[in-house]
């Protein structure tokens, strides 16, 4: 489930993602986070993504095996393509894993970046003499990027297309 605010409404991520990206200190985490927020792909799907299943010209990533047991094609936005291009090592036909990293490494790096971003935010609040928002840059998990991406995609695609893109079996 996604984080909810005090009213029970789903929490939406505004500039929190940009702040987390700015605080990563990692070469590849920004591309992984950008891919998650642009495609609604699961963490495991991102770390197991292979270049031979990515078509940057057609702007699609094929996931041959997903959590729900079926394959799916994920459309790639311009930002998703740029994220993939940022980690591409050559200009020829690439093969192998896009990200040479484990799922738990992504989780730990995300958590560290979140803590760093929150610390920077608290310092900024102190500098201007304002009280910080207790929820801002807190209580977020990498999986929340999938929820945010799904919400963003829901503004663009009809529901029957959305479930195909995100790999959800039901609405």
mmCIF file with all atom_site columns, C-alpha atoms in Angstrom:
data_model
loop_
_atom_site.group_PDB
_atom_site.id
_atom_site.type_symbol
_atom_site.label_atom_id
_atom_site.label_alt_id
_atom_site.label_comp_id
_atom_site.label_asym_id
_atom_site.label_entity_id
_atom_site.label_seq_id
_atom_site.pdbx_PDB_ins_code
_atom_site.Cartn_x
_atom_site.Cartn_y
_atom_site.Cartn_z
_atom_site.occupancy
_atom_site.B_iso_or_equiv
_atom_site.pdbx_formal_charge
_atom_site.auth_seq_id
_atom_site.auth_comp_id
_atom_site.auth_asym_id
_atom_site.auth_atom_id
_atom_site.pdbx_PDB_model_num
ATOM 1   C CA . UNK A 1 1   ? 0.000  0.000   0.000   1.00 0.00 ? 1   UNK A CA 1
ATOM 2   C CA . UNK A 1 2   ? 1.102  3.552   -0.564  1.00 0.00 ? 2   UNK A CA 1
ATOM 3   C CA . UNK A 1 3   ? 1.625  6.123   2.144   1.00 0.00 ? 3   UNK A CA 1
ATOM 4   C CA . UNK A 1 4   ? -1.483 8.082   3.037   1.00 0.00 ? 4   UNK A CA 1
ATOM 5   C CA . UNK A 1 5   ? -1.730 11.530  4.548   1.00 0.00 ? 5   UNK A CA 1
ATOM 6   C CA . UNK A 1 6   ? -3.763 12.288  7.684   1.00 0.00 ? 6   UNK A CA 1
ATOM 7   C CA . UNK A 1 7   ? -6.997 12.434  5.660   1.00 0.00 ? 7   UNK A CA 1
ATOM 8   C CA . UNK A 1 8   ? -6.390 8.935   4.299   1.00 0.00 ? 8   UNK A CA 1
ATOM 9   C CA . UNK A 1 9   ? -5.749 10.232  0.783   1.00 0.00 ? 9   UNK A CA 1
ATOM 10  C CA . UNK A 1 10  ? -2.903 8.715   -1.195  1.00 0.00 ? 10  UNK A CA 1
ATOM 11  C CA . UNK A 1 11  ? 0.310  10.625  -0.751  1.00 0.00 ? 11  UNK A CA 1
ATOM 12  C CA . UNK A 1 12  ? 1.741  12.112  -3.923  1.00 0.00 ? 12  UNK A CA 1
ATOM 13  C CA . UNK A 1 13  ? 5.437  12.802  -4.366  1.00 0.00 ? 13  UNK A CA 1
ATOM 14  C CA . UNK A 1 14  ? 6.224  16.301  -5.588  1.00 0.00 ? 14  UNK A CA 1
ATOM 15  C CA . UNK A 1 15  ? 9.767  17.586  -5.512  1.00 0.00 ? 15  UNK A CA 1
ATOM 16  C CA . UNK A 1 16  ? 10.712 14.894  -2.971  1.00 0.00 ? 16  UNK A CA 1
ATOM 17  C CA . UNK A 1 17  ? 11.946 12.676  -5.809  1.00 0.00 ? 17  UNK A CA 1
ATOM 18  C CA . UNK A 1 18  ? 14.224 15.425  -7.151  1.00 0.00 ? 18  UNK A CA 1
ATOM 19  C CA . UNK A 1 19  ? 15.604 16.029  -3.662  1.00 0.00 ? 19  UNK A CA 1
ATOM 20  C CA . UNK A 1 20  ? 16.301 12.319  -3.203  1.00 0.00 ? 20  UNK A CA 1
ATOM 21  C CA . UNK A 1 21  ? 18.027 12.199  -6.604  1.00 0.00 ? 21  UNK A CA 1
ATOM 22  C CA . UNK A 1 22  ? 20.166 15.197  -5.694  1.00 0.00 ? 22  UNK A CA 1
ATOM 23  C CA . UNK A 1 23  ? 21.218 13.479  -2.455  1.00 0.00 ? 23  UNK A CA 1
ATOM 24  C CA . UNK A 1 24  ? 22.145 10.066  -3.857  1.00 0.00 ? 24  UNK A CA 1
ATOM 25  C CA . UNK A 1 25  ? 25.910 10.315  -4.269  1.00 0.00 ? 25  UNK A CA 1
ATOM 26  C CA . UNK A 1 26  ? 25.504 7.355   -6.638  1.00 0.00 ? 26  UNK A CA 1
ATOM 27  C CA . UNK A 1 27  ? 26.250 6.992   -10.330 1.00 0.00 ? 27  UNK A CA 1
ATOM 28  C CA . UNK A 1 28  ? 23.381 4.613   -11.078 1.00 0.00 ? 28  UNK A CA 1
ATOM 29  C CA . UNK A 1 29  ? 20.678 5.193   -8.437  1.00 0.00 ? 29  UNK A CA 1
ATOM 30  C CA . UNK A 1 30  ? 19.353 8.322   -10.199 1.00 0.00 ? 30  UNK A CA 1
ATOM 31  C CA . UNK A 1 31  ? 18.766 6.304   -13.384 1.00 0.00 ? 31  UNK A CA 1
ATOM 32  C CA . UNK A 1 32  ? 17.071 3.509   -11.407 1.00 0.00 ? 32  UNK A CA 1
ATOM 33  C CA . UNK A 1 33  ? 14.819 5.959   -9.533  1.00 0.00 ? 33  UNK A CA 1
ATOM 34  C CA . UNK A 1 34  ? 13.992 7.834   -12.749 1.00 0.00 ? 34  UNK A CA 1
ATOM 35  C CA . UNK A 1 35  ? 13.112 4.554   -14.475 1.00 0.00 ? 35  UNK A CA 1
ATOM 36  C CA . UNK A 1 36  ? 10.885 3.553   -11.547 1.00 0.00 ? 36  UNK A CA 1
ATOM 37  C CA . UNK A 1 37  ? 9.023  6.857   -11.461 1.00 0.00 ? 37  UNK A CA 1
ATOM 38  C CA . UNK A 1 38  ? 8.595  6.965   -15.255 1.00 0.00 ? 38  UNK A CA 1
ATOM 39  C CA . UNK A 1 39  ? 7.553  3.342   -15.870 1.00 0.00 ? 39  UNK A CA 1
ATOM 40  C CA . UNK A 1 40  ? 5.993  1.931   -12.655 1.00 0.00 ? 40  UNK A CA 1
ATOM 41  C CA . UNK A 1 41  ? 8.383  -1.019  -12.973 1.00 0.00 ? 41  UNK A CA 1
ATOM 42  C CA . UNK A 1 42  ? 9.057  -2.973  -9.795  1.00 0.00 ? 42  UNK A CA 1
ATOM 43  C CA . UNK A 1 43  ? 12.527 -2.821  -8.228  1.00 0.00 ? 43  UNK A CA 1
ATOM 44  C CA . UNK A 1 44  ? 13.198 -6.452  -9.188  1.00 0.00 ? 44  UNK A CA 1
ATOM 45  C CA . UNK A 1 45  ? 12.120 -5.809  -12.777 1.00 0.00 ? 45  UNK A CA 1
ATOM 46  C CA . UNK A 1 46  ? 14.499 -2.860  -13.032 1.00 0.00 ? 46  UNK A CA 1
ATOM 47  C CA . UNK A 1 47  ? 17.541 -4.664  -11.620 1.00 0.00 ? 47  UNK A CA 1
ATOM 48  C CA . UNK A 1 48  ? 16.916 -7.713  -13.838 1.00 0.00 ? 48  UNK A CA 1
ATOM 49  C CA . UNK A 1 49  ? 16.334 -5.606  -16.991 1.00 0.00 ? 49  UNK A CA 1
ATOM 50  C CA . UNK A 1 50  ? 18.585 -6.672  -19.873 1.00 0.00 ? 50  UNK A CA 1
ATOM 51  C CA . UNK A 1 51  ? 19.754 -4.539  -22.786 1.00 0.00 ? 51  UNK A CA 1
ATOM 52  C CA . UNK A 1 52  ? 18.563 -7.108  -25.296 1.00 0.00 ? 52  UNK A CA 1
ATOM 53  C CA . UNK A 1 53  ? 14.998 -6.425  -24.041 1.00 0.00 ? 53  UNK A CA 1
ATOM 54  C CA . UNK A 1 54  ? 15.282 -2.646  -24.350 1.00 0.00 ? 54  UNK A CA 1
ATOM 55  C CA . UNK A 1 55  ? 14.433 -0.914  -27.622 1.00 0.00 ? 55  UNK A CA 1
ATOM 56  C CA . UNK A 1 56  ? 15.316 2.755   -27.251 1.00 0.00 ? 56  UNK A CA 1
ATOM 57  C CA . UNK A 1 57  ? 14.228 3.570   -30.808 1.00 0.00 ? 57  UNK A CA 1
ATOM 58  C CA . UNK A 1 58  ? 10.740 2.101   -30.305 1.00 0.00 ? 58  UNK A CA 1
ATOM 59  C CA . UNK A 1 59  ? 10.826 3.348   -26.684 1.00 0.00 ? 59  UNK A CA 1
ATOM 60  C CA . UNK A 1 60  ? 9.790  0.079   -25.075 1.00 0.00 ? 60  UNK A CA 1
ATOM 61  C CA . UNK A 1 61  ? 11.222 -2.333  -22.518 1.00 0.00 ? 61  UNK A CA 1
ATOM 62  C CA . UNK A 1 62  ? 10.128 -5.965  -22.668 1.00 0.00 ? 62  UNK A CA 1
ATOM 63  C CA . UNK A 1 63  ? 9.845  -7.778  -19.345 1.00 0.00 ? 63  UNK A CA 1
ATOM 64  C CA . UNK A 1 64  ? 9.856  -11.501 -20.187 1.00 0.00 ? 64  UNK A CA 1
ATOM 65  C CA . UNK A 1 65  ? 9.032  -12.608 -16.644 1.00 0.00 ? 65  UNK A CA 1
ATOM 66  C CA . UNK A 1 66  ? 7.264  -10.564 -13.979 1.00 0.00 ? 66  UNK A CA 1
ATOM 67  C CA . UNK A 1 67  ? 5.962  -11.034 -10.423 1.00 0.00 ? 67  UNK A CA 1
ATOM 68  C CA . UNK A 1 68  ? 2.491  -11.954 -11.652 1.00 0.00 ? 68  UNK A CA 1
ATOM 69  C CA . UNK A 1 69  ? 3.895  -14.647 -13.958 1.00 0.00 ? 69  UNK A CA 1
ATOM 70  C CA . UNK A 1 70  ? 3.335  -13.022 -17.334 1.00 0.00 ? 70  UNK A CA 1
ATOM 71  C CA . UNK A 1 71  ? 5.481  -10.932 -19.641 1.00 0.00 ? 71  UNK A CA 1
ATOM 72  C CA . UNK A 1 72  ? 4.723  -7.342  -20.545 1.00 0.00 ? 72  UNK A CA 1
ATOM 73  C CA . UNK A 1 73  ? 5.982  -4.435  -22.609 1.00 0.00 ? 73  UNK A CA 1
ATOM 74  C CA . UNK A 1 74  ? 6.563  -1.155  -20.811 1.00 0.00 ? 74  UNK A CA 1
ATOM 75  C CA . UNK A 1 75  ? 6.474  2.117   -22.761 1.00 0.00 ? 75  UNK A CA 1
ATOM 76  C CA . UNK A 1 76  ? 9.488  4.350   -22.140 1.00 0.00 ? 76  UNK A CA 1
ATOM 77  C CA . UNK A 1 77  ? 8.967  8.090   -21.776 1.00 0.00 ? 77  UNK A CA 1
ATOM 78  C CA . UNK A 1 78  ? 11.627 10.529  -22.926 1.00 0.00 ? 78  UNK A CA 1
ATOM 79  C CA . UNK A 1 79  ? 12.892 10.738  -19.336 1.00 0.00 ? 79  UNK A CA 1
ATOM 80  C CA . UNK A 1 80  ? 13.043 6.928   -19.078 1.00 0.00 ? 80  UNK A CA 1
ATOM 81  C CA . UNK A 1 81  ? 15.013 6.738   -22.343 1.00 0.00 ? 81  UNK A CA 1
ATOM 82  C CA . UNK A 1 82  ? 17.390 9.447   -21.072 1.00 0.00 ? 82  UNK A CA 1
ATOM 83  C CA . UNK A 1 83  ? 17.876 7.509   -17.817 1.00 0.00 ? 83  UNK A CA 1
ATOM 84  C CA . UNK A 1 84  ? 18.764 4.353   -19.750 1.00 0.00 ? 84  UNK A CA 1
ATOM 85  C CA . UNK A 1 85  ? 21.074 6.262   -22.091 1.00 0.00 ? 85  UNK A CA 1
ATOM 86  C CA . UNK A 1 86  ? 22.855 7.752   -19.059 1.00 0.00 ? 86  UNK A CA 1
ATOM 87  C CA . UNK A 1 87  ? 24.049 4.287   -17.982 1.00 0.00 ? 87  UNK A CA 1
ATOM 88  C CA . UNK A 1 88  ? 24.718 2.877   -21.422 1.00 0.00 ? 88  UNK A CA 1
ATOM 89  C CA . UNK A 1 89  ? 28.364 1.930   -21.805 1.00 0.00 ? 89  UNK A CA 1
ATOM 90  C CA . UNK A 1 90  ? 28.687 1.816   -25.586 1.00 0.00 ? 90  UNK A CA 1
ATOM 91  C CA . UNK A 1 91  ? 26.963 2.922   -28.744 1.00 0.00 ? 91  UNK A CA 1
ATOM 92  C CA . UNK A 1 92  ? 26.810 -0.520  -30.347 1.00 0.00 ? 92  UNK A CA 1
ATOM 93  C CA . UNK A 1 93  ? 24.331 -3.280  -29.632 1.00 0.00 ? 93  UNK A CA 1
ATOM 94  C CA . UNK A 1 94  ? 24.356 -3.669  -25.878 1.00 0.00 ? 94  UNK A CA 1
ATOM 95  C CA . UNK A 1 95  ? 23.771 -7.006  -24.169 1.00 0.00 ? 95  UNK A CA 1
ATOM 96  C CA . UNK A 1 96  ? 23.620 -8.108  -20.558 1.00 0.00 ? 96  UNK A CA 1
ATOM 97  C CA . UNK A 1 97  ? 22.116 -6.500  -17.501 1.00 0.00 ? 97  UNK A CA 1
ATOM 98  C CA . UNK A 1 98  ? 21.362 -2.782  -17.659 1.00 0.00 ? 98  UNK A CA 1
ATOM 99  C CA . UNK A 1 99  ? 22.198 -2.352  -13.957 1.00 0.00 ? 99  UNK A CA 1
ATOM 100 C CA . UNK A 1 100 ? 24.846 -4.521  -12.334 1.00 0.00 ? 100 UNK A CA 1
ATOM 101 C CA . UNK A 1 101 ? 23.332 -4.234  -8.861  1.00 0.00 ? 101 UNK A CA 1
ATOM 102 C CA . UNK A 1 102 ? 21.252 -6.289  -6.425  1.00 0.00 ? 102 UNK A CA 1
ATOM 103 C CA . UNK A 1 103 ? 17.768 -5.369  -5.207  1.00 0.00 ? 103 UNK A CA 1
ATOM 104 C CA . UNK A 1 104 ? 18.857 -4.907  -1.586  1.00 0.00 ? 104 UNK A CA 1
ATOM 105 C CA . UNK A 1 105 ? 21.663 -2.591  -2.705  1.00 0.00 ? 105 UNK A CA 1
ATOM 106 C CA . UNK A 1 106 ? 19.089 -0.385  -4.427  1.00 0.00 ? 106 UNK A CA 1
ATOM 107 C CA . UNK A 1 107 ? 16.936 -0.391  -1.289  1.00 0.00 ? 107 UNK A CA 1
ATOM 108 C CA . UNK A 1 108 ? 19.857 0.607   0.962   1.00 0.00 ? 108 UNK A CA 1
ATOM 109 C CA . UNK A 1 109 ? 21.077 3.305   -1.447  1.00 0.00 ? 109 UNK A CA 1
ATOM 110 C CA . UNK A 1 110 ? 17.550 4.739   -1.703  1.00 0.00 ? 110 UNK A CA 1
ATOM 111 C CA . UNK A 1 111 ? 17.165 4.760   2.086   1.00 0.00 ? 111 UNK A CA 1
ATOM 112 C CA . UNK A 1 112 ? 20.539 6.511   2.505   1.00 0.00 ? 112 UNK A CA 1
ATOM 113 C CA . UNK A 1 113 ? 19.629 9.130   -0.105  1.00 0.00 ? 113 UNK A CA 1
ATOM 114 C CA . UNK A 1 114 ? 16.262 9.713   1.579   1.00 0.00 ? 114 UNK A CA 1
ATOM 115 C CA . UNK A 1 115 ? 17.935 10.246  4.979   1.00 0.00 ? 115 UNK A CA 1
ATOM 116 C CA . UNK A 1 116 ? 20.500 12.592  3.400   1.00 0.00 ? 116 UNK A CA 1
ATOM 117 C CA . UNK A 1 117 ? 17.764 14.570  1.599   1.00 0.00 ? 117 UNK A CA 1
ATOM 118 C CA . UNK A 1 118 ? 15.748 14.868  4.838   1.00 0.00 ? 118 UNK A CA 1
ATOM 119 C CA . UNK A 1 119 ? 18.843 16.096  6.698   1.00 0.00 ? 119 UNK A CA 1
ATOM 120 C CA . UNK A 1 120 ? 19.502 18.748  4.030   1.00 0.00 ? 120 UNK A CA 1
ATOM 121 C CA . UNK A 1 121 ? 15.833 19.803  4.189   1.00 0.00 ? 121 UNK A CA 1
ATOM 122 C CA . UNK A 1 122 ? 15.966 20.135  7.999   1.00 0.00 ? 122 UNK A CA 1
ATOM 123 C CA . UNK A 1 123 ? 19.106 22.302  7.718   1.00 0.00 ? 123 UNK A CA 1
ATOM 124 C CA . UNK A 1 124 ? 17.386 24.513  5.141   1.00 0.00 ? 124 UNK A CA 1
ATOM 125 C CA . UNK A 1 125 ? 14.361 24.936  7.417   1.00 0.00 ? 125 UNK A CA 1
ATOM 126 C CA . UNK A 1 126 ? 16.616 25.852  10.323  1.00 0.00 ? 126 UNK A CA 1
ATOM 127 C CA . UNK A 1 127 ? 18.515 28.366  8.154   1.00 0.00 ? 127 UNK A CA 1
ATOM 128 C CA . UNK A 1 128 ? 15.307 30.233  7.277   1.00 0.00 ? 128 UNK A CA 1
ATOM 129 C CA . UNK A 1 129 ? 13.730 29.814  10.713  1.00 0.00 ? 129 UNK A CA 1
ATOM 130 C CA . UNK A 1 130 ? 10.787 27.697  9.574   1.00 0.00 ? 130 UNK A CA 1
ATOM 131 C CA . UNK A 1 131 ? 9.445  24.558  11.170  1.00 0.00 ? 131 UNK A CA 1
ATOM 132 C CA . UNK A 1 132 ? 9.842  21.482  8.943   1.00 0.00 ? 132 UNK A CA 1
ATOM 133 C CA . UNK A 1 133 ? 6.925  19.465  7.571   1.00 0.00 ? 133 UNK A CA 1
ATOM 134 C CA . UNK A 1 134 ? 6.939  16.264  9.635   1.00 0.00 ? 134 UNK A CA 1
ATOM 135 C CA . UNK A 1 135 ? 5.965  14.107  6.616   1.00 0.00 ? 135 UNK A CA 1
ATOM 136 C CA . UNK A 1 136 ? 8.270  15.648  4.006   1.00 0.00 ? 136 UNK A CA 1
ATOM 137 C CA . UNK A 1 137 ? 11.013 13.205  2.959   1.00 0.00 ? 137 UNK A CA 1
ATOM 138 C CA . UNK A 1 138 ? 9.998  10.687  5.627   1.00 0.00 ? 138 UNK A CA 1
ATOM 139 C CA . UNK A 1 139 ? 8.319  7.295   5.606   1.00 0.00 ? 139 UNK A CA 1
ATOM 140 C CA . UNK A 1 140 ? 9.080  6.569   1.947   1.00 0.00 ? 140 UNK A CA 1
ATOM 141 C CA . UNK A 1 141 ? 10.108 3.249   0.431   1.00 0.00 ? 141 UNK A CA 1
ATOM 142 C CA . UNK A 1 142 ? 11.446 2.533   -3.039  1.00 0.00 ? 142 UNK A CA 1
ATOM 143 C CA . UNK A 1 143 ? 8.142  0.780   -3.827  1.00 0.00 ? 143 UNK A CA 1
ATOM 144 C CA . UNK A 1 144 ? 6.329  4.106   -3.326  1.00 0.00 ? 144 UNK A CA 1
ATOM 145 C CA . UNK A 1 145 ? 7.898  5.213   -6.623  1.00 0.00 ? 145 UNK A CA 1
ATOM 146 C CA . UNK A 1 146 ? 5.780  2.539   -8.342  1.00 0.00 ? 146 UNK A CA 1
ATOM 147 C CA . UNK A 1 147 ? 2.623  3.948   -6.755  1.00 0.00 ? 147 UNK A CA 1
ATOM 148 C CA . UNK A 1 148 ? 3.538  7.478   -7.785  1.00 0.00 ? 148 UNK A CA 1
ATOM 149 C CA . UNK A 1 149 ? 4.322  6.323   -11.323 1.00 0.00 ? 149 UNK A CA 1
ATOM 150 C CA . UNK A 1 150 ? 1.006  4.461   -11.537 1.00 0.00 ? 150 UNK A CA 1
ATOM 151 C CA . UNK A 1 151 ? -0.855 7.598   -10.424 1.00 0.00 ? 151 UNK A CA 1
ATOM 152 C CA . UNK A 1 152 ? 0.977  9.684   -13.032 1.00 0.00 ? 152 UNK A CA 1
ATOM 153 C CA . UNK A 1 153 ? 0.333  7.119   -15.776 1.00 0.00 ? 153 UNK A CA 1
ATOM 154 C CA . UNK A 1 154 ? -3.354 6.990   -14.803 1.00 0.00 ? 154 UNK A CA 1
ATOM 155 C CA . UNK A 1 155 ? -3.601 10.616  -15.934 1.00 0.00 ? 155 UNK A CA 1
ATOM 156 C CA . UNK A 1 156 ? -2.404 9.577   -19.400 1.00 0.00 ? 156 UNK A CA 1
ATOM 157 C CA . UNK A 1 157 ? -3.694 6.065   -20.126 1.00 0.00 ? 157 UNK A CA 1
ATOM 158 C CA . UNK A 1 158 ? -7.150 4.491   -19.881 1.00 0.00 ? 158 UNK A CA 1
ATOM 159 C CA . UNK A 1 159 ? -7.491 1.879   -17.118 1.00 0.00 ? 159 UNK A CA 1
ATOM 160 C CA . UNK A 1 160 ? -7.321 -1.176  -19.406 1.00 0.00 ? 160 UNK A CA 1
ATOM 161 C CA . UNK A 1 161 ? -4.007 0.104   -20.832 1.00 0.00 ? 161 UNK A CA 1
ATOM 162 C CA . UNK A 1 162 ? -2.709 1.107   -17.400 1.00 0.00 ? 162 UNK A CA 1
ATOM 163 C CA . UNK A 1 163 ? -3.042 -2.420  -15.981 1.00 0.00 ? 163 UNK A CA 1
ATOM 164 C CA . UNK A 1 164 ? -1.091 -3.799  -18.975 1.00 0.00 ? 164 UNK A CA 1
ATOM 165 C CA . UNK A 1 165 ? 1.696  -1.259  -18.480 1.00 0.00 ? 165 UNK A CA 1
ATOM 166 C CA . UNK A 1 166 ? 2.030  -1.698  -14.711 1.00 0.00 ? 166 UNK A CA 1
ATOM 167 C CA . UNK A 1 167 ? 1.468  -5.440  -14.658 1.00 0.00 ? 167 UNK A CA 1
ATOM 168 C CA . UNK A 1 168 ? -1.407 -5.284  -12.186 1.00 0.00 ? 168 UNK A CA 1
ATOM 169 C CA . UNK A 1 169 ? -3.803 -8.202  -12.620 1.00 0.00 ? 169 UNK A CA 1
ATOM 170 C CA . UNK A 1 170 ? -6.794 -6.191  -11.432 1.00 0.00 ? 170 UNK A CA 1
ATOM 171 C CA . UNK A 1 171 ? -7.795 -2.567  -10.965 1.00 0.00 ? 171 UNK A CA 1
#
